[in-house]
Amino acid sequence: MSADARLGERLAGLEREGLARTRRTLAGPQGATVVVDGAALANFSSNDYLGLANDARLREAAHRAIDAMGVGAGASPLVSGHTRLHDEAEQRFAAFCAMPRALLFGSGYAANLGILAALGDANAEIFSDELNHACLIDGARLSRAKVTRYPHADTHALSAALAASGATTRIVATDAVFSMDGDIAPVPEILALCERHDAWLVLDDAHGMGVLGARGHGTLEHFAVESRRVVYMATLGKALGGYGAFVAAPEQAIEWILQRARTYIFSTALPPMMAAVAMRALELIDEDGARVAALRERIAQFRAGCARAGVPVSASRTAIHPILLGDAVRAVAASRALAARGFWVPAIRPPSVPDGTSRLRVSLCATHTAQQVDELVRALADCVPG
Ligand SMILES: *Cc1c(COP(=O)(O)O)cnc(C)c1O
């Protein structure tokens, strides 16, 4: 069989197992309602948790930055791509999450690859939650460190693994909010273990930034923790509505990452407009606390509605709410039935989740109306097989 025919075989296999993915094309901007194939769908599939992706104030910030700075950075940050907008954004991020220094990356994926491969080496051991996001897993692999996976959120297992480690450098890596389950990592307990065992804590707050904490400043604010061991990563592409990512950490750790992270060094700097958009998003979170509050209201409403309607939703208190169905084919069928009723709720399947844990994943946004959430609960009660 030729190489091409083999690929065809494998693609057919994905189709048979309900694992083939397709893209749906949006006719307009991201939002609480989107138009797909000529039909308007209530959109419960995006990470635009604060509804900022198409916010007029962020669009204006982008326009202004384009007029002042052009559209492309033109070079890696260490050559000539680092502009005053990048510089200012880094300072604002550091202040926003109460960390000494921050560094902008092209994306969250690139940031996690860069951080773990820069901090880790062949003499390091990386302790990784078994449900971590793909980019933490890939970063750990890339580092050449020994990788020890611990059972999800199991601090006893993590403690034992750290105690048994003879590595020179120890790094614990975890999602702060798990992207497929919506649960929050036990950060204070993990941090205490990192203190005891002289380990870095690489914390991926892609889904906590803008969502958790009294002011929406993220998981560190939620737990009121502060530590010189935390290397904190948050994306700009989720609640902050734009694109890119930043890493915040103590001065020296950031300097090392700047010197050694290959995804920072060998990649074009973020377009300066994205730095401007991100700064404006931080301002909006602080000026307009009603956004974060509205998201919290929708979350509470959804949970209460599901409890009343008997929809078997998890105990998540974040914007992400999985409904476990097990089989990929069942999850796809439920997602299709919801789409037919006007709701976009994605079916999440392997390899995004472990085999046998396919699910619907509802993502709530501040811009959903109370009516949209009520109607979704009713549709879920009808479409989710009991
Ligand atoms: C989305 C996501 C990333 C990647 O961030 P991008 O900026 O989209 O590349 C990293 N970690 C987690 C947990 C994510 O959900």
Coordinates of C-alpha atoms and ligand atoms in Angstrom, one line a residue:
M1 CA 0.0 0.0 0.0
S2 CA 1.4 3.5 -0.9
A3 CA 2.0 6.1 1.7
D4 CA -1.0 8.1 0.4
A5 CA -3.3 5.1 0.4
R6 CA -2.2 4.3 4.0
L7 CA -3.3 7.8 5.0
G8 CA -6.6 7.3 3.3
E9 CA -7.1 4.1 5.3
R10 CA -6.3 5.9 8.6
L11 CA -8.7 8.8 7.8
A12 CA -11.4 6.3 7.1
G13 CA -10.6 4.7 10.5
L14 CA -11.2 8.1 12.2
E15 CA -14.5 8.4 10.4
R16 CA -15.6 4.9 11.5
E17 CA -14.8 5.5 15.2
G18 CA -16.5 8.8 15.3
L19 CA -13.2 10.6 15.8
A20 CA -13.1 12.5 12.5
R21 CA -13.1 16.3 13.1
T22 CA -14.6 18.9 10.8
R23 CA -14.5 22.7 10.9
R24 CA -17.6 24.8 10.8
T25 CA -17.2 28.2 9.1
L26 CA -18.5 31.2 10.9
A27 CA -20.0 33.9 8.7
G28 CA -19.3 36.7 11.2
P29 CA -17.5 37.4 14.4
Q30 CA -17.2 35.2 17.5
G31 CA -20.0 35.9 20.0
A32 CA -22.9 34.5 22.1
T33 CA -24.8 33.9 18.9
V34 CA -23.0 33.0 15.7
V35 CA -24.1 32.4 12.1
V36 CA -23.0 29.0 10.6
D37 CA -24.2 27.6 7.3
G38 CA -26.9 30.3 7.1
A39 CA -28.3 29.5 10.6
A40 CA -28.0 31.4 13.8
L41 CA -26.8 29.2 16.7
A42 CA -26.6 30.0 20.4
N43 CA -22.9 29.5 20.8
F44 CA -21.8 27.5 23.8
S45 CA -18.5 26.4 22.2
S46 CA -16.1 29.3 22.6
N47 CA -13.5 30.4 25.1
D48 CA -14.5 34.0 24.7
Y49 CA -15.7 33.9 28.3
L50 CA -16.1 37.7 28.7
G51 CA -17.4 38.4 25.2
L52 CA -14.4 40.5 24.4
A53 CA -13.4 39.0 21.1
N54 CA -15.7 41.4 19.2
D55 CA -15.9 44.2 21.8
A56 CA -16.0 47.7 20.2
R57 CA -13.4 49.0 22.6
L58 CA -10.9 46.3 21.7
R59 CA -11.5 46.8 18.0
E60 CA -10.8 50.4 18.5
A61 CA -7.5 49.6 20.4
A62 CA -6.5 47.4 17.5
H63 CA -7.2 50.1 14.9
R64 CA -5.3 52.7 16.9
A65 CA -2.3 50.3 17.3
I66 CA -2.3 49.4 13.6
D67 CA -2.3 53.1 12.6
A68 CA 0.6 53.8 15.0
M69 CA 2.7 50.6 14.6
G70 CA 1.6 48.7 11.4
V71 CA 0.4 45.1 11.3
G72 CA 3.5 42.9 11.7
A73 CA 6.3 42.9 14.2
G74 CA 8.7 41.9 11.4
A75 CA 11.2 40.0 13.5
S76 CA 11.8 37.9 16.6
P77 CA 11.7 39.9 19.9
L78 CA 15.4 39.4 20.4
V79 CA 16.2 40.8 16.9
S80 CA 14.0 43.8 16.2
G81 CA 10.4 42.7 16.8
H82 CA 10.1 44.0 20.4
T83 CA 8.2 47.3 20.4
R84 CA 7.1 49.8 23.0
L85 CA 3.6 48.2 22.9
H86 CA 5.1 44.8 23.8
D87 CA 7.1 46.3 26.5
E88 CA 4.2 48.2 28.1
A89 CA 2.0 45.1 27.8
E90 CA 4.6 43.0 29.7
Q91 CA 4.7 45.5 32.5
R92 CA 0.9 45.7 32.7
F93 CA 0.6 41.9 32.8
A94 CA 3.2 41.6 35.6
A95 CA 1.2 44.2 37.6
F96 CA -2.1 42.6 36.8
C97 CA -1.1 39.2 38.3
A98 CA 1.2 40.7 41.0
M99 CA 4.3 39.1 39.6
P100 CA 7.8 40.7 39.2
R101 CA 8.1 40.4 35.5
A102 CA 6.3 39.1 32.4
L103 CA 7.1 38.1 28.8
L104 CA 4.8 38.0 25.8
F105 CA 4.7 34.9 23.6
G106 CA 3.1 34.2 20.2
S107 CA 0.6 31.8 21.7
G108 CA -0.1 29.7 24.8
Y109 CA 1.0 26.6 23.0
A110 CA 4.3 28.2 22.2
A111 CA 4.7 29.6 25.7
N112 CA 4.3 26.2 27.4
L113 CA 6.7 24.5 25.0
G114 CA 9.2 27.2 25.6
I115 CA 8.9 27.4 29.3
L116 CA 9.2 23.7 30.0
A117 CA 12.0 23.1 27.5
A118 CA 13.9 26.1 28.9
L119 CA 13.5 25.2 32.6
G120 CA 13.9 21.5 32.1
D121 CA 16.9 19.5 30.8
A122 CA 18.2 15.9 30.9
N123 CA 18.9 16.3 34.7
A124 CA 15.4 17.6 35.5
E125 CA 12.2 15.8 36.4
I126 CA 8.8 17.2 35.3
F127 CA 5.7 16.1 37.3
S128 CA 2.7 16.5 35.1
D129 CA -1.0 16.1 36.0
E130 CA -2.4 13.3 33.8
L131 CA -5.2 15.6 32.5
N132 CA -2.8 18.4 31.5
H133 CA -3.3 20.3 28.2
A134 CA -1.5 18.9 25.2
C135 CA 1.1 21.8 25.1
L136 CA 2.3 21.0 28.7
I137 CA 2.7 17.4 27.6
D138 CA 4.6 18.3 24.5
G139 CA 6.7 20.8 26.3
A140 CA 7.7 18.2 28.9
R141 CA 8.7 15.8 26.0
L142 CA 10.7 18.5 24.3
S143 CA 12.7 19.3 27.4
R144 CA 14.3 15.8 27.5
A145 CA 13.6 15.7 31.3
K146 CA 12.3 12.6 33.0
V147 CA 8.5 13.0 32.9
T148 CA 6.4 11.6 35.8
R149 CA 2.6 11.7 35.3
Y150 CA 0.6 11.9 38.5
P151 CA -3.1 11.0 38.9
H152 CA -5.4 13.9 38.3
A153 CA -5.1 16.5 41.1
D154 CA -3.8 13.8 43.5
T155 CA -1.5 15.7 45.9
H156 CA -0.6 12.6 47.9
A157 CA 0.7 10.9 44.7
L158 CA 2.5 14.1 43.8
S159 CA 4.1 14.4 47.2
A160 CA 5.4 10.8 47.0
A161 CA 6.8 11.3 43.5
L162 CA 8.6 14.5 44.6
A163 CA 10.0 12.8 47.7
A164 CA 11.3 9.9 45.5
S165 CA 13.0 12.2 43.0
G166 CA 16.7 12.5 42.7
A167 CA 16.6 15.1 39.9
T168 CA 18.6 18.3 40.1
T169 CA 15.7 20.4 38.9
R170 CA 12.1 19.6 39.8
I171 CA 9.2 21.1 37.9
V172 CA 5.5 20.6 38.6
A173 CA 3.3 21.4 35.7
T174 CA -0.5 21.7 35.9
D175 CA -3.4 23.3 34.3
A176 CA -4.9 25.7 36.8
V177 CA -8.4 25.1 35.4
F178 CA -8.6 21.9 33.5
S179 CA -9.7 22.6 29.9
M180 CA -11.9 19.6 29.4
D181 CA -13.4 19.3 32.9
G182 CA -13.5 22.8 34.3
D183 CA -12.2 21.8 37.7
I184 CA -9.6 23.8 39.5
A185 CA -6.2 22.4 40.5
P186 CA -5.5 22.4 44.3
V187 CA -2.9 25.1 43.8
P188 CA -2.1 26.0 47.5
E189 CA -1.5 22.3 48.3
I190 CA 0.7 21.8 45.2
L191 CA 2.6 25.0 45.9
A192 CA 3.3 23.8 49.5
L193 CA 4.8 20.6 48.0
C194 CA 6.9 22.7 45.6
E195 CA 8.2 24.7 48.5
R196 CA 9.1 21.6 50.5
H197 CA 10.8 20.0 47.5
D198 CA 12.4 23.0 45.9
A199 CA 10.4 22.7 42.7
W200 CA 9.1 25.2 40.2
L201 CA 5.3 25.3 39.7
V202 CA 4.4 25.9 36.0
L203 CA 0.8 27.0 36.2
D204 CA -1.3 27.2 33.0
D205 CA -4.2 29.6 33.6
A206 CA -5.6 29.6 30.1
H207 CA -9.1 29.2 31.5
G208 CA -8.8 31.0 34.9
M209 CA -7.5 34.4 33.6
G210 CA -10.5 36.7 33.4
V211 CA -12.8 34.1 35.1
L212 CA -11.6 33.3 38.6
G213 CA -10.6 35.6 41.5
A214 CA -12.5 38.5 43.1
R215 CA -11.6 40.8 40.2
G216 CA -11.2 38.2 37.5
H217 CA -7.4 38.3 37.8
G218 CA -7.2 34.5 37.6
T219 CA -6.4 31.5 39.7
L220 CA -3.6 33.1 41.8
E221 CA -6.1 35.7 42.9
H222 CA -8.8 33.1 43.5
F223 CA -6.5 31.3 46.0
A224 CA -4.8 34.4 47.2
V225 CA -1.4 32.8 46.7
E226 CA 1.9 34.5 46.0
S227 CA 5.1 32.7 45.5
R228 CA 8.6 33.0 44.0
R229 CA 8.2 29.4 42.7
V230 CA 5.3 30.1 40.3
V231 CA 5.9 30.4 36.6
Y232 CA 2.5 31.6 35.5
M233 CA 1.1 31.3 31.9
A234 CA -2.1 32.8 30.6
T235 CA -3.3 33.1 27.1
L236 CA -4.6 36.2 25.5
G237 CA -6.9 34.3 23.2
K238 CA -9.6 33.1 25.7
A239 CA -11.2 35.5 28.2
L240 CA -9.0 38.3 27.0
G241 CA -10.5 38.1 23.6
G242 CA -7.4 38.5 21.4
Y243 CA -4.4 36.3 20.6
G244 CA -1.0 35.5 22.1
A245 CA 0.1 34.6 25.7
F246 CA 2.2 35.8 28.5
V247 CA 4.4 34.2 31.1
A248 CA 4.9 35.9 34.5
A249 CA 7.5 34.9 37.0
P250 CA 10.3 36.1 39.2
E251 CA 12.9 38.3 37.4
Q252 CA 15.5 35.7 37.0
A253 CA 13.2 33.0 35.7
I254 CA 11.9 35.3 33.1
E255 CA 15.4 36.3 32.1
W256 CA 16.3 32.6 31.7
I257 CA 13.2 32.0 29.6
L258 CA 14.0 35.0 27.4
Q259 CA 17.5 33.7 26.9
R260 CA 16.6 30.1 26.3
A261 CA 13.0 29.4 25.3
R262 CA 13.3 28.4 21.6
T263 CA 9.7 29.3 20.9
Y264 CA 10.5 32.8 22.0
I265 CA 13.8 33.2 20.3
F266 CA 13.1 31.6 16.9
S267 CA 9.6 33.0 16.3
T268 CA 8.3 36.3 15.1
A269 CA 7.1 38.6 17.9
L270 CA 3.3 39.0 18.4
P271 CA 1.8 41.7 16.1
P272 CA 2.0 44.9 18.2
M273 CA -1.7 45.4 17.9
M274 CA -2.3 42.2 19.9
A275 CA -0.3 43.7 22.8
A276 CA -2.5 46.8 22.6
V277 CA -5.7 44.7 22.5
A278 CA -4.5 42.7 25.5
M279 CA -3.7 45.8 27.5
R280 CA -7.2 47.2 26.8
A281 CA -8.7 43.9 27.8
L282 CA -7.0 44.1 31.2
E283 CA -8.3 47.6 31.6
L284 CA -11.8 46.6 30.8
I285 CA -11.7 43.7 33.3
D286 CA -10.8 46.3 36.0
E287 CA -13.1 49.1 34.8
D288 CA -16.1 46.9 34.1
G289 CA -16.4 44.4 36.9
A290 CA -20.0 43.7 35.6
R291 CA -18.5 41.4 32.9
V292 CA -16.9 39.0 35.4
A293 CA -20.1 39.2 37.5
A294 CA -22.3 38.4 34.6
L295 CA -20.3 35.3 33.8
R296 CA -20.6 34.2 37.4
E297 CA -24.4 34.7 37.2
R298 CA -24.7 32.6 34.1
I299 CA -22.6 29.8 35.7
A300 CA -24.8 29.8 38.8
Q301 CA -27.9 29.8 36.6
F302 CA -26.7 27.0 34.4
R303 CA -25.8 24.8 37.4
A304 CA -29.1 25.4 39.2
G305 CA -31.0 24.8 36.0
C306 CA -29.2 21.5 35.3
A307 CA -29.8 20.3 38.8
R308 CA -33.5 21.0 38.6
A309 CA -33.8 19.4 35.1
G310 CA -31.8 16.3 36.0
V311 CA -29.0 17.1 33.5
P312 CA -25.9 15.2 34.7
V313 CA -23.5 18.1 34.7
S314 CA -20.2 18.0 36.7
A315 CA -19.5 20.1 39.8
S316 CA -17.5 22.7 37.9
R317 CA -17.6 26.3 39.1
T318 CA -15.7 27.7 36.1
A319 CA -17.0 28.6 32.7
I320 CA -16.4 25.0 31.4
H321 CA -19.1 22.3 32.1
P322 CA -18.7 18.8 30.7
I323 CA -21.5 16.3 30.4
L324 CA -19.9 12.9 30.2
L325 CA -21.3 10.5 27.7
G326 CA -18.5 8.0 27.3
D327 CA -18.8 6.9 23.8
A328 CA -17.6 9.2 21.0
V329 CA -20.5 8.3 18.7
R330 CA -23.1 9.1 21.4
A331 CA -21.4 12.5 22.1
V332 CA -21.5 13.4 18.4
A333 CA -25.2 12.4 18.2
A334 CA -26.1 14.5 21.2
S335 CA -24.1 17.5 19.8
R336 CA -26.0 17.1 16.4
A337 CA -29.4 17.0 18.1
L338 CA -28.6 20.2 20.0
A339 CA -27.4 21.9 16.8
A340 CA -30.7 20.9 15.2
R341 CA -32.4 22.9 18.0
G342 CA -30.2 25.9 17.6
F343 CA -27.4 25.3 20.1
W344 CA -23.7 24.8 19.4
V345 CA -22.3 22.5 22.1
P346 CA -19.3 20.6 20.9
A347 CA -18.7 16.9 21.3
I348 CA -15.2 16.5 22.8
R349 CA -13.5 13.2 21.9
P350 CA -10.1 11.5 22.1
P351 CA -7.4 12.6 21.7
S352 CA -8.6 15.7 23.5
V353 CA -9.9 13.5 26.3
P354 CA -9.0 10.0 27.4
D355 CA -10.7 7.0 25.6
G356 CA -14.2 6.3 26.9
T357 CA -14.7 9.8 28.3
S358 CA -16.2 11.6 25.3
R359 CA -18.5 14.4 26.4
L360 CA -20.4 17.5 25.6
R361 CA -18.6 20.6 26.8
V362 CA -20.7 23.6 27.5
S363 CA -18.7 26.9 27.7
L364 CA -20.5 29.8 29.3
C365 CA -19.9 33.5 28.5
A366 CA -20.8 36.8 30.1
T367 CA -22.6 37.7 27.0
H368 CA -25.1 34.8 27.0
T369 CA -28.6 36.0 27.9
A370 CA -30.4 34.4 30.8
Q371 CA -33.0 33.2 28.2
Q372 CA -30.3 31.4 26.1
V373 CA -29.0 29.6 29.2
D374 CA -32.6 28.5 30.2
E375 CA -33.3 27.3 26.7
L376 CA -30.0 25.4 26.6
V377 CA -30.8 23.6 29.9
R378 CA -34.2 22.6 28.4
A379 CA -32.6 21.3 25.2
L380 CA -30.0 19.4 27.2
A381 CA -32.7 17.7 29.2
D382 CA -34.2 16.5 25.9
C383 CA -31.1 15.6 24.0
V384 CA -28.8 14.0 26.6
P385 CA -29.5 10.3 26.8
G386 CA -30.4 9.4 30.4
Ligands
LIG1 C1 -6.0 26.9 24.8 C2 -5.0 26.4 25.8 C3 -3.6 26.6 25.6 C4 -3.1 27.2 24.4 O1 -3.2 28.6 24.3 P1 -3.2 29.3 22.9 O2 -2.9 30.7 23.2 O3 -4.6 29.0 22.3 O4 -2.2 28.6 22.0 C5 -2.8 26.2 26.6 N1 -3.3 25.6 27.7 C6 -4.6 25.4 27.9 C7 -5.0 24.8 29.2 C8 -5.5 25.8 26.9 O5 -6.8 25.5 27.1

